[in-house]
Amino acid sequence: MEKPDKRCAIVRATLDLVAEQGFHGAPMALVADRAGVAAGTIYRYFESKDVLINEAYHYLEERFFAAMMERYPEGAPVRERFLHIGGVLVRYCIDAPLEFRFLEQFHNSPYGVEHRREKLFNKNNRDVITELFNEALDLGVVKELPLPVLFGLAFGPLLDICRDHILHFIELDDELVSRCVEACWDAIRC
Amino acid sequence: MEKPDKRCAIVRATLDLVAEQGFHGAPMALVADRAGVAAGTIYRYFESKDVLINEAYHYLEERFFAAMMERYPEGAPVRERFLHIGGVLVRYCIDAPLEFRFLEQFHNSPYGVEHRREKLFNKNNRDVITELFNEALDLGVVKELPLPVLFGLAFGPLLDICRDHILHFIELDDELVSRCVEACWDAIRC
DNA sequence: CCTCCGAGAATGAACGTTCATTTTTTATCA
DNA sequence: TGATAAAAAATGAACGTTCATTCTCGGAGG
């Protein structure tokens, strides 16, 4: 009987409900129900709904970065590392559609804008992807475009195809995923 | 005193408010205020808020397609026509940030998913962009990928950079826009 | 006098949050 | 150990707001 048992249940309930029905479909009463606690209990663990949602996001973000670093080809050329990241990104998202849907909701909301602004203007930001792109720029293997543009070119379409796959607008398989990631590389490479 | 005077004012007020503050920030009472009518009056013109929002969207969609067809290089090569469309898209969006923000909100909502589903599965769909891509596929000048994937590769990043420009994450000028549109072409071309 | 449009108050449902109360756990001492 | 007191956690009904929508009535035009 650990302490964080309930806390975790609340976070997971939030993730599920937001993923399934959007922020509108996740009122605190429902979150409480799904987590098996009373409405008021949530406020013993989280100051507000905003705090709860941000915590849920960070929980997912960590899981995702962990997945990305598995078998990351550390010393390999830039292109190969990018293909790894892109492939993992897409496969992770379509394997965990609920997590993807939550992330999508989050990014397309004021939460997401704030989160992005902080990341962008907080120069201490030391994540693998930024490092990779900066290295690629130094080496001159990708187009000289602002970082946000490179991110958009490289990952925007990948998220789009994940969404379309989950909505059954297209059917992704391993080969198609590879070709899409390579197309994104074509967009940014010199 | 024409009839459609108030109707139009209501649509424009909806556009403005949703663009500025999102769907949450556009309650009917505020829409009414901004349009210079009373809350109840809206319901004399629109059956519900959903109907009002869909109508606002279609209004914008038409304006946008009209802009895109201005000086469209009808007989030119596929690449040139794509660059025209991409350039117009970006310039239109950053010149009319309110319209862009509304469209973004709309697309990232259940309204947008429904709209996309209908477009995709309604084969009678005869818009210029679909025609262009089908022609490009026939000629073999773009990668053989499903249409939704090509759309994502070609336009996803362009919408991303518009958003980032409007949020002041980047600063677009004509030259940078051109280079971005060309990068998108690199993504889809063979 | 009648018709009907527009106004804005009224309505009821839904929401996040609070708090007085109950239940469970932990600490204290014989 | 067992009894009891203190503390912590959990509860869920209730609150105040906000929202889309409906209702009712005054007044302008015929």
Short mmCIF file of C-alpha atoms (C1' of nucleotides) in Angstrom, two decimals:
data_model
loop_
_atom_site.label_atom_id
_atom_site.label_comp_id
_atom_site.label_asym_id
_atom_site.label_seq_id
_atom_site.Cartn_x
_atom_site.Cartn_y
_atom_site.Cartn_z
CA MET A 1 0.00 0.00 0.00
CA GLU A 2 2.16 2.83 -1.28
CA LYS A 3 1.24 6.44 -0.88
CA PRO A 4 1.30 7.52 -4.56
CA ASP A 5 -1.30 4.91 -5.43
CA LYS A 6 -4.21 7.33 -5.62
CA ARG A 7 -2.17 10.12 -7.10
CA CYS A 8 -1.20 7.86 -9.96
CA ALA A 9 -4.76 6.65 -10.46
CA ILE A 10 -5.91 10.25 -10.78
CA VAL A 11 -3.27 11.07 -13.37
CA ARG A 12 -4.10 8.00 -15.42
CA ALA A 13 -7.82 8.70 -15.27
CA THR A 14 -7.14 12.22 -16.49
CA LEU A 15 -5.00 10.96 -19.34
CA ASP A 16 -7.61 8.45 -20.45
CA LEU A 17 -10.55 10.79 -20.28
CA VAL A 18 -8.84 13.71 -22.00
CA ALA A 19 -7.52 11.38 -24.69
CA GLU A 20 -10.93 9.85 -25.30
CA GLN A 21 -13.12 12.91 -25.10
CA GLY A 22 -10.97 16.01 -25.02
CA PHE A 23 -10.67 18.50 -22.20
CA HIS A 24 -14.42 19.09 -22.32
CA GLY A 25 -15.08 15.43 -21.69
CA ALA A 26 -12.96 15.25 -18.58
CA PRO A 27 -14.74 17.10 -15.78
CA MET A 28 -13.28 16.57 -12.35
CA ALA A 29 -16.30 14.55 -11.29
CA LEU A 30 -15.66 12.02 -14.06
CA VAL A 31 -11.94 11.93 -13.38
CA ALA A 32 -12.74 11.18 -9.76
CA ASP A 33 -15.15 8.43 -10.73
CA ARG A 34 -12.72 6.78 -13.09
CA ALA A 35 -9.89 7.02 -10.55
CA GLY A 36 -12.08 5.48 -7.88
CA VAL A 37 -11.86 8.45 -5.52
CA ALA A 38 -14.16 11.25 -4.49
CA ALA A 39 -14.13 14.59 -6.24
CA GLY A 40 -12.66 16.44 -3.32
CA THR A 41 -9.82 13.97 -2.92
CA ILE A 42 -8.21 15.15 -6.13
CA TYR A 43 -7.53 18.48 -4.49
CA ARG A 44 -5.48 16.83 -1.78
CA TYR A 45 -3.00 15.86 -4.50
CA PHE A 46 -3.35 18.65 -7.04
CA GLU A 47 -3.89 22.31 -6.45
CA SER A 48 -6.14 22.72 -9.48
CA LYS A 49 -7.16 21.12 -12.72
CA ASP A 50 -4.46 23.06 -14.55
CA VAL A 51 -1.79 21.62 -12.30
CA LEU A 52 -3.21 18.14 -12.75
CA ILE A 53 -3.17 18.41 -16.51
CA ASN A 54 0.36 19.77 -16.64
CA GLU A 55 1.50 16.93 -14.42
CA ALA A 56 -0.18 14.41 -16.69
CA TYR A 57 1.63 15.97 -19.62
CA HIS A 58 5.03 15.78 -17.99
CA TYR A 59 4.40 12.17 -17.10
CA LEU A 60 3.84 11.38 -20.78
CA GLU A 61 6.73 13.50 -21.95
CA GLU A 62 9.14 11.54 -19.82
CA ARG A 63 7.83 8.20 -21.01
CA PHE A 64 8.16 9.38 -24.56
CA PHE A 65 11.73 10.62 -24.24
CA ALA A 66 12.66 7.38 -22.56
CA ALA A 67 11.26 5.41 -25.50
CA MET A 68 13.16 7.60 -27.91
CA MET A 69 16.48 7.03 -26.20
CA GLU A 70 16.13 3.26 -26.34
CA ARG A 71 18.62 1.98 -28.89
CA TYR A 72 19.43 5.54 -29.93
CA PRO A 73 22.42 5.22 -32.31
CA GLU A 74 24.60 7.63 -30.36
CA GLY A 75 27.63 7.96 -32.58
CA ALA A 76 25.91 7.48 -35.93
CA PRO A 77 25.59 10.15 -38.65
CA VAL A 78 22.95 12.84 -38.25
CA ARG A 79 20.67 11.37 -40.89
CA GLU A 80 20.61 7.98 -39.23
CA ARG A 81 19.86 9.46 -35.83
CA PHE A 82 17.04 11.51 -37.29
CA LEU A 83 15.53 8.46 -38.97
CA HIS A 84 15.68 6.66 -35.65
CA ILE A 85 13.91 9.44 -33.80
CA GLY A 86 11.25 9.87 -36.48
CA GLY A 87 10.57 6.15 -36.66
CA VAL A 88 10.30 5.78 -32.91
CA LEU A 89 8.05 8.83 -32.72
CA VAL A 90 5.54 7.48 -35.19
CA ARG A 91 5.58 3.92 -33.94
CA TYR A 92 5.23 5.04 -30.35
CA CYS A 93 2.28 7.26 -31.18
CA ILE A 94 0.35 4.68 -33.15
CA ASP A 95 1.05 2.01 -30.55
CA ALA A 96 -0.24 4.26 -27.79
CA PRO A 97 -3.07 6.15 -29.45
CA LEU A 98 -4.50 7.35 -26.15
CA GLU A 99 -1.24 8.98 -25.18
CA PHE A 100 -0.99 10.51 -28.63
CA ARG A 101 -4.47 11.94 -28.46
CA PHE A 102 -3.73 13.50 -25.11
CA LEU A 103 -0.54 15.07 -26.39
CA GLU A 104 -2.39 16.39 -29.41
CA GLN A 105 -5.07 17.97 -27.26
CA PHE A 106 -2.43 19.46 -25.04
CA HIS A 107 -0.38 20.96 -27.83
CA ASN A 108 -3.39 22.54 -29.49
CA SER A 109 -4.43 24.41 -26.39
CA PRO A 110 -3.19 27.34 -24.35
CA TYR A 111 -1.30 24.84 -22.19
CA GLY A 112 0.71 23.79 -25.21
CA VAL A 113 1.50 27.29 -26.40
CA GLU A 114 2.79 28.20 -22.97
CA HIS A 115 4.83 25.04 -22.81
CA ARG A 116 6.39 25.73 -26.20
CA ARG A 117 7.17 29.31 -25.35
CA GLU A 118 9.01 28.24 -22.24
CA LYS A 119 11.00 25.61 -24.10
CA LEU A 120 11.95 28.03 -26.83
CA PHE A 121 13.07 30.91 -24.66
CA ASN A 122 14.66 28.81 -21.97
CA LYS A 123 18.10 28.48 -23.46
CA ASN A 124 19.23 25.93 -20.87
CA ASN A 125 17.15 23.51 -22.84
CA ARG A 126 19.33 20.47 -23.42
CA ASP A 127 17.20 17.82 -25.07
CA VAL A 128 18.51 15.35 -27.59
CA ILE A 129 16.54 16.63 -30.53
CA THR A 130 17.69 20.22 -30.17
CA GLU A 131 21.26 18.98 -29.82
CA LEU A 132 20.90 16.90 -32.96
CA PHE A 133 19.56 19.79 -35.00
CA ASN A 134 22.21 22.19 -33.77
CA GLU A 135 24.90 19.69 -34.68
CA ALA A 136 23.33 19.19 -38.10
CA LEU A 137 23.32 22.95 -38.66
CA ASP A 138 26.98 23.20 -37.66
CA LEU A 139 27.92 20.41 -40.04
CA GLY A 140 25.91 22.03 -42.80
CA VAL A 141 23.93 18.89 -43.57
CA VAL A 142 20.51 20.54 -43.11
CA LYS A 143 19.07 23.75 -44.51
CA GLU A 144 19.88 26.92 -42.65
CA LEU A 145 16.44 27.61 -41.24
CA PRO A 146 15.36 28.71 -37.77
CA LEU A 147 15.00 25.82 -35.35
CA PRO A 148 11.21 26.07 -35.06
CA VAL A 149 10.96 25.82 -38.83
CA LEU A 150 13.16 22.73 -38.92
CA PHE A 151 11.04 21.19 -36.18
CA GLY A 152 7.91 21.90 -38.15
CA LEU A 153 9.27 20.42 -41.34
CA ALA A 154 10.66 17.37 -39.60
CA PHE A 155 7.96 16.44 -37.12
CA GLY A 156 4.78 18.23 -38.14
CA PRO A 157 3.99 15.79 -40.94
CA LEU A 158 4.85 12.82 -38.73
CA LEU A 159 2.30 13.86 -36.15
CA ASP A 160 -0.18 14.46 -38.95
CA ILE A 161 0.16 10.93 -40.25
CA CYS A 162 -0.19 9.51 -36.75
CA ARG A 163 -3.44 11.38 -36.35
CA ASP A 164 -4.69 10.24 -39.74
CA HIS A 165 -3.76 6.65 -38.97
CA ILE A 166 -5.58 6.71 -35.65
CA LEU A 167 -8.64 8.23 -37.32
CA HIS A 168 -8.40 5.51 -40.00
CA PHE A 169 -7.88 8.04 -42.76
CA ILE A 170 -4.77 6.10 -43.78
CA GLU A 171 -3.23 2.76 -42.85
CA LEU A 172 0.40 2.96 -41.79
CA ASP A 173 2.75 -0.01 -41.96
CA ASP A 174 6.47 -0.15 -41.26
CA GLU A 175 7.43 0.49 -44.84
CA LEU A 176 5.16 3.50 -45.22
CA VAL A 177 6.38 4.94 -41.94
CA SER A 178 9.97 4.67 -43.16
CA ARG A 179 9.15 6.39 -46.41
CA CYS A 180 7.41 9.21 -44.55
CA VAL A 181 10.32 9.76 -42.19
CA GLU A 182 12.68 9.81 -45.16
CA ALA A 183 10.44 12.35 -46.88
CA CYS A 184 10.76 14.55 -43.80
CA TRP A 185 14.49 14.19 -43.99
CA ASP A 186 14.35 15.28 -47.62
CA ALA A 187 12.56 18.41 -46.47
CA ILE A 188 15.30 19.49 -44.10
CA ARG A 189 18.48 18.07 -45.65
CA CYS A 190 20.62 20.28 -47.84
CA MET B 1 -31.36 48.46 -43.38
CA GLU B 2 -30.72 45.24 -45.24
CA LYS B 3 -31.67 41.92 -43.75
CA PRO B 4 -28.27 40.21 -43.79
CA ASP B 5 -26.73 43.09 -41.89
CA LYS B 6 -27.10 41.56 -38.46
CA ARG B 7 -26.46 38.06 -39.66
CA CYS B 8 -23.11 39.13 -41.04
CA ALA B 9 -22.23 41.06 -37.91
CA ILE B 10 -22.86 37.95 -35.85
CA VAL B 11 -20.63 35.82 -38.06
CA ARG B 12 -17.83 38.36 -37.95
CA ALA B 13 -18.10 38.72 -34.19
CA THR B 14 -17.86 34.95 -33.87
CA LEU B 15 -14.80 34.83 -36.07
CA ASP B 16 -13.06 37.55 -34.13
CA LEU B 17 -13.79 36.18 -30.70
CA VAL B 18 -12.93 32.58 -31.50
CA ALA B 19 -9.74 33.71 -33.18
CA GLU B 20 -8.73 35.88 -30.26
CA GLN B 21 -9.68 33.63 -27.39
CA GLY B 22 -10.61 30.22 -28.68
CA PHE B 23 -14.00 28.56 -28.51
CA HIS B 24 -13.99 28.96 -24.74
CA GLY B 25 -13.61 32.68 -25.08
CA ALA B 26 -16.56 33.10 -27.36
CA PRO B 27 -19.72 32.63 -25.33
CA MET B 28 -22.90 33.64 -27.04
CA ALA B 29 -23.33 36.62 -24.74
CA LEU B 30 -20.00 38.06 -25.85
CA VAL B 31 -20.69 37.32 -29.48
CA ALA B 32 -23.95 39.18 -29.11
CA ASP B 33 -22.24 42.13 -27.46
CA ARG B 34 -19.57 42.40 -30.11
CA ALA B 35 -22.12 42.07 -32.90
CA GLY B 36 -24.26 44.78 -31.34
CA VAL B 37 -27.30 42.59 -30.86
CA ALA B 38 -28.92 40.86 -27.95
CA ALA B 39 -28.13 37.28 -27.02
CA GLY B 40 -31.50 35.93 -27.99
CA THR B 41 -31.37 37.59 -31.37
CA ILE B 42 -28.62 35.27 -32.54
CA TYR B 43 -31.11 32.43 -32.41
CA ARG B 44 -33.33 34.18 -34.88
CA TYR B 45 -30.54 33.73 -37.44
CA PHE B 46 -28.79 30.52 -36.35
CA GLU B 47 -30.33 27.38 -34.99
CA SER B 48 -27.46 26.75 -32.57
CA LYS B 49 -23.89 27.67 -31.81
CA ASP B 50 -22.66 24.68 -33.81
CA VAL B 51 -24.47 25.92 -36.88
CA LEU B 52 -23.09 29.40 -36.37
CA ILE B 53 -19.53 28.14 -36.12
CA ASN B 54 -19.79 25.93 -39.16
CA GLU B 55 -21.17 28.83 -41.12
CA ALA B 56 -18.31 31.03 -40.00
CA TYR B 57 -15.89 28.36 -41.16
CA HIS B 58 -17.40 28.05 -44.60
CA TYR B 59 -17.32 31.79 -44.98
CA LEU B 60 -13.56 31.75 -44.36
CA GLU B 61 -12.96 28.71 -46.53
CA GLU B 62 -14.48 30.44 -49.51
CA ARG B 63 -12.46 33.60 -49.01
CA PHE B 64 -9.33 31.53 -48.75
CA PHE B 65 -9.90 29.51 -51.90
CA ALA B 66 -10.66 32.70 -53.75
CA ALA B 67 -7.33 34.18 -52.63
CA MET B 68 -5.52 31.06 -53.72
CA MET B 69 -6.96 31.15 -57.22
CA GLU B 70 -5.86 34.72 -57.81
CA ARG B 71 -3.03 34.68 -60.30
CA TYR B 72 -2.92 30.90 -60.17
CA PRO B 73 -0.47 29.84 -62.94
CA GLU B 74 -2.94 27.53 -64.64
CA GLY B 75 -0.80 25.89 -67.29
CA ALA B 76 2.53 25.97 -65.44
CA PRO B 77 4.48 22.89 -64.27
CA VAL B 78 3.35 21.13 -61.12
CA ARG B 79 6.24 22.46 -59.06
CA GLU B 80 5.49 26.04 -59.96
CA ARG B 81 1.82 25.69 -59.17
CA PHE B 82 2.65 24.12 -55.82
CA LEU B 83 5.02 26.95 -54.95
CA HIS B 84 2.28 29.43 -55.82
CA ILE B 85 -0.25 27.72 -53.58
CA GLY B 86 2.19 27.35 -50.69
CA GLY B 87 3.30 30.95 -50.92
CA VAL B 88 -0.23 32.29 -51.07
CA LEU B 89 -1.24 30.06 -48.17
CA VAL B 90 1.46 31.38 -45.88
CA ARG B 91 1.16 34.99 -46.89
CA TYR B 92 -2.61 34.91 -46.57
CA CYS B 93 -2.43 33.39 -43.11
CA ILE B 94 0.12 35.82 -41.73
CA ASP B 95 -1.69 38.76 -43.28
CA ALA B 96 -4.95 37.68 -41.70
CA PRO B 97 -3.85 36.24 -38.38
CA LEU B 98 -7.35 36.31 -36.97
CA GLU B 99 -8.69 34.18 -39.78
CA PHE B 100 -5.76 31.83 -39.39
CA ARG B 101 -6.29 31.42 -35.69
CA PHE B 102 -9.95 30.64 -36.25
CA LEU B 103 -9.13 28.02 -38.85
CA GLU B 104 -6.56 26.48 -36.53
CA GLN B 105 -9.05 26.27 -33.69
CA PHE B 106 -11.60 24.76 -36.01
CA HIS B 107 -9.29 22.12 -37.42
CA ASN B 108 -8.11 21.01 -34.00
CA SER B 109 -11.59 20.33 -32.75
CA PRO B 110 -14.30 17.78 -33.35
CA TYR B 111 -15.73 20.16 -35.96
CA GLY B 112 -12.51 19.85 -37.95
CA VAL B 113 -12.25 16.09 -37.76
CA GLU B 114 -15.78 15.74 -39.05
CA HIS B 115 -15.10 18.21 -41.82
CA ARG B 116 -11.96 16.33 -42.87
CA ARG B 117 -13.70 12.98 -42.82
CA GLU B 118 -16.39 14.27 -45.12
CA LYS B 119 -13.88 15.77 -47.54
CA LEU B 120 -11.84 12.58 -47.66
CA PHE B 121 -14.65 10.15 -48.23
CA ASN B 122 -16.68 12.34 -50.50
CA LYS B 123 -15.10 11.41 -53.80
CA ASN B 124 -16.92 14.13 -55.72
CA ASN B 125 -14.43 16.44 -54.15
CA ARG B 126 -13.02 18.54 -56.96
CA ASP B 127 -10.79 21.16 -55.42
CA VAL B 128 -7.69 22.53 -57.09
CA ILE B 129 -5.21 21.12 -54.62
CA THR B 130 -6.46 17.57 -54.89
CA GLU B 131 -6.41 17.89 -58.68
CA LEU B 132 -2.87 19.18 -58.57
CA PHE B 133 -1.66 16.32 -56.41
CA ASN B 134 -3.39 13.68 -58.49
CA GLU B 135 -1.84 15.12 -61.62
CA ALA B 136 1.58 15.14 -59.94
CA LEU B 137 1.15 11.50 -58.97
CA ASP B 138 0.18 10.57 -62.54
CA LEU B 139 3.22 12.38 -63.93
CA GLY B 140 5.43 10.69 -61.36
CA VAL B 141 6.94 13.95 -60.13
CA VAL B 142 6.02 13.38 -56.48
CA LYS B 143 6.52 10.40 -54.20
CA GLU B 144 3.91 7.67 -54.37
CA LEU B 145 2.33 8.27 -50.99
CA PRO B 146 -1.34 8.38 -49.96
CA LEU B 147 -2.94 11.76 -50.53
CA PRO B 148 -3.36 12.57 -46.83
CA VAL B 149 0.35 11.95 -46.32
CA LEU B 150 1.27 14.25 -49.19
CA PHE B 151 -1.02 16.90 -47.76
CA GLY B 152 0.63 16.57 -44.39
CA LEU B 153 4.14 16.82 -45.80
CA ALA B 154 3.26 19.73 -48.04
CA PHE B 155 1.06 21.90 -45.87
CA GLY B 156 1.53 20.80 -42.26
CA PRO B 157 4.85 22.61 -41.86
CA LEU B 158 3.48 25.69 -43.61
CA LEU B 159 0.68 26.01 -41.11
CA ASP B 160 3.19 25.41 -38.33
CA ILE B 161 5.36 28.30 -39.41
CA CYS B 162 2.34 30.59 -39.72
CA ARG B 163 1.41 29.76 -36.15
CA ASP B 164 4.96 30.31 -34.95
CA HIS B 165 5.15 33.61 -36.78
CA ILE B 166 1.90 34.84 -35.29
CA LEU B 167 3.07 33.79 -31.82
CA HIS B 168 6.36 35.62 -32.49
CA PHE B 169 8.39 32.45 -32.14
CA ILE B 170 9.92 33.21 -35.54
CA GLU B 171 9.91 36.17 -37.91
CA LEU B 172 8.90 35.31 -41.46
CA ASP B 173 9.87 37.44 -44.45
CA ASP B 174 9.29 36.79 -48.13
CA GLU B 175 12.62 35.07 -48.60
CA LEU B 176 12.16 32.74 -45.63
CA VAL B 177 8.64 31.88 -46.73
CA SER B 178 9.94 30.92 -50.16
CA ARG B 179 12.63 28.72 -48.69
CA CYS B 180 10.08 26.98 -46.47
CA VAL B 181 7.72 26.32 -49.34
CA GLU B 182 10.62 24.92 -51.35
CA ALA B 183 11.58 22.70 -48.43
CA CYS B 184 8.05 21.33 -48.46
CA TRP B 185 8.38 20.66 -52.14
CA ASP B 186 11.61 18.78 -51.42
CA ALA B 187 9.66 16.60 -49.04
CA ILE B 188 7.13 15.46 -51.61
CA ARG B 189 9.06 15.58 -54.89
CA CYS B 190 10.67 12.43 -56.25
"C1'" DC C 1 -55.38 46.85 -34.11
"C1'" DC C 2 -52.44 43.35 -35.46
"C1'" DT C 3 -47.94 41.24 -36.56
"C1'" DC C 4 -43.55 40.16 -35.77
"C1'" DC C 5 -38.76 41.32 -34.77
"C1'" DG C 6 -35.47 42.22 -31.37
"C1'" DA C 7 -34.15 42.76 -26.64
"C1'" DG C 8 -32.53 41.16 -22.45
"C1'" DA C 9 -34.02 38.80 -18.31
"C1'" DA C 10 -34.89 34.08 -17.00
"C1'" DT C 11 -33.68 29.19 -17.01
"C1'" DG C 12 -31.48 25.06 -16.04
"C1'" DA C 13 -27.57 22.25 -16.79
"C1'" DA C 14 -22.65 21.72 -16.11
"C1'" DC C 15 -18.52 23.02 -14.32
"C1'" DG C 16 -14.36 23.63 -10.87
"C1'" DT C 17 -13.80 24.11 -6.30
"C1'" DT C 18 -14.75 24.16 -1.21
"C1'" DC C 19 -15.59 22.43 3.32
"C1'" DA C 20 -17.98 20.32 7.29
"C1'" DT C 21 -18.01 15.75 8.32
"C1'" DT C 22 -16.70 10.83 8.51
"C1'" DT C 23 -13.30 7.26 8.11
"C1'" DT C 24 -8.73 5.51 8.44
"C1'" DT C 25 -4.12 5.63 10.05
"C1'" DT C 26 -0.65 6.70 13.39
"C1'" DA C 27 1.07 7.72 17.94
"C1'" DT C 28 0.84 7.31 23.03
"C1'" DC C 29 0.68 5.10 27.32
"C1'" DA C 30 -0.92 1.50 30.85
"C1'" DT D 1 -0.72 -5.99 23.69
"C1'" DG D 2 -4.87 -3.26 23.85
"C1'" DA D 3 -7.20 1.03 24.59
"C1'" DT D 4 -7.50 5.60 23.41
"C1'" DA D 5 -6.39 10.01 21.70
"C1'" DA D 6 -4.54 12.84 17.95
"C1'" DA D 7 -3.69 13.52 13.13
"C1'" DA D 8 -4.33 12.74 8.35
"C1'" DA D 9 -6.97 11.43 4.45
"C1'" DA D 10 -11.09 10.94 2.11
"C1'" DT D 11 -15.77 12.01 1.25
"C1'" DG D 12 -19.66 14.03 -1.39
"C1'" DA D 13 -23.14 17.45 -0.95
"C1'" DA D 14 -23.27 22.25 -1.69
"C1'" DC D 15 -21.70 26.64 -3.71
"C1'" DG D 16 -20.92 30.21 -6.97
"C1'" DT D 17 -20.15 30.84 -11.83
"C1'" DT D 18 -20.65 30.37 -16.52
"C1'" DC D 19 -22.78 28.85 -20.46
"C1'" DA D 20 -26.22 27.89 -24.38
"C1'" DT D 21 -30.73 28.34 -24.99
"C1'" DT D 22 -35.63 29.86 -24.13
"C1'" DC D 23 -39.16 33.07 -22.72
"C1'" DT D 24 -41.72 37.14 -22.50
"C1'" DC D 25 -42.79 41.54 -23.55
"C1'" DG D 26 -42.40 46.32 -25.69
"C1'" DG D 27 -42.72 48.81 -29.72
"C1'" DA D 28 -42.20 49.87 -34.80
"C1'" DG D 29 -44.53 49.27 -39.38
"C1'" DG D 30 -48.51 48.11 -41.93
#
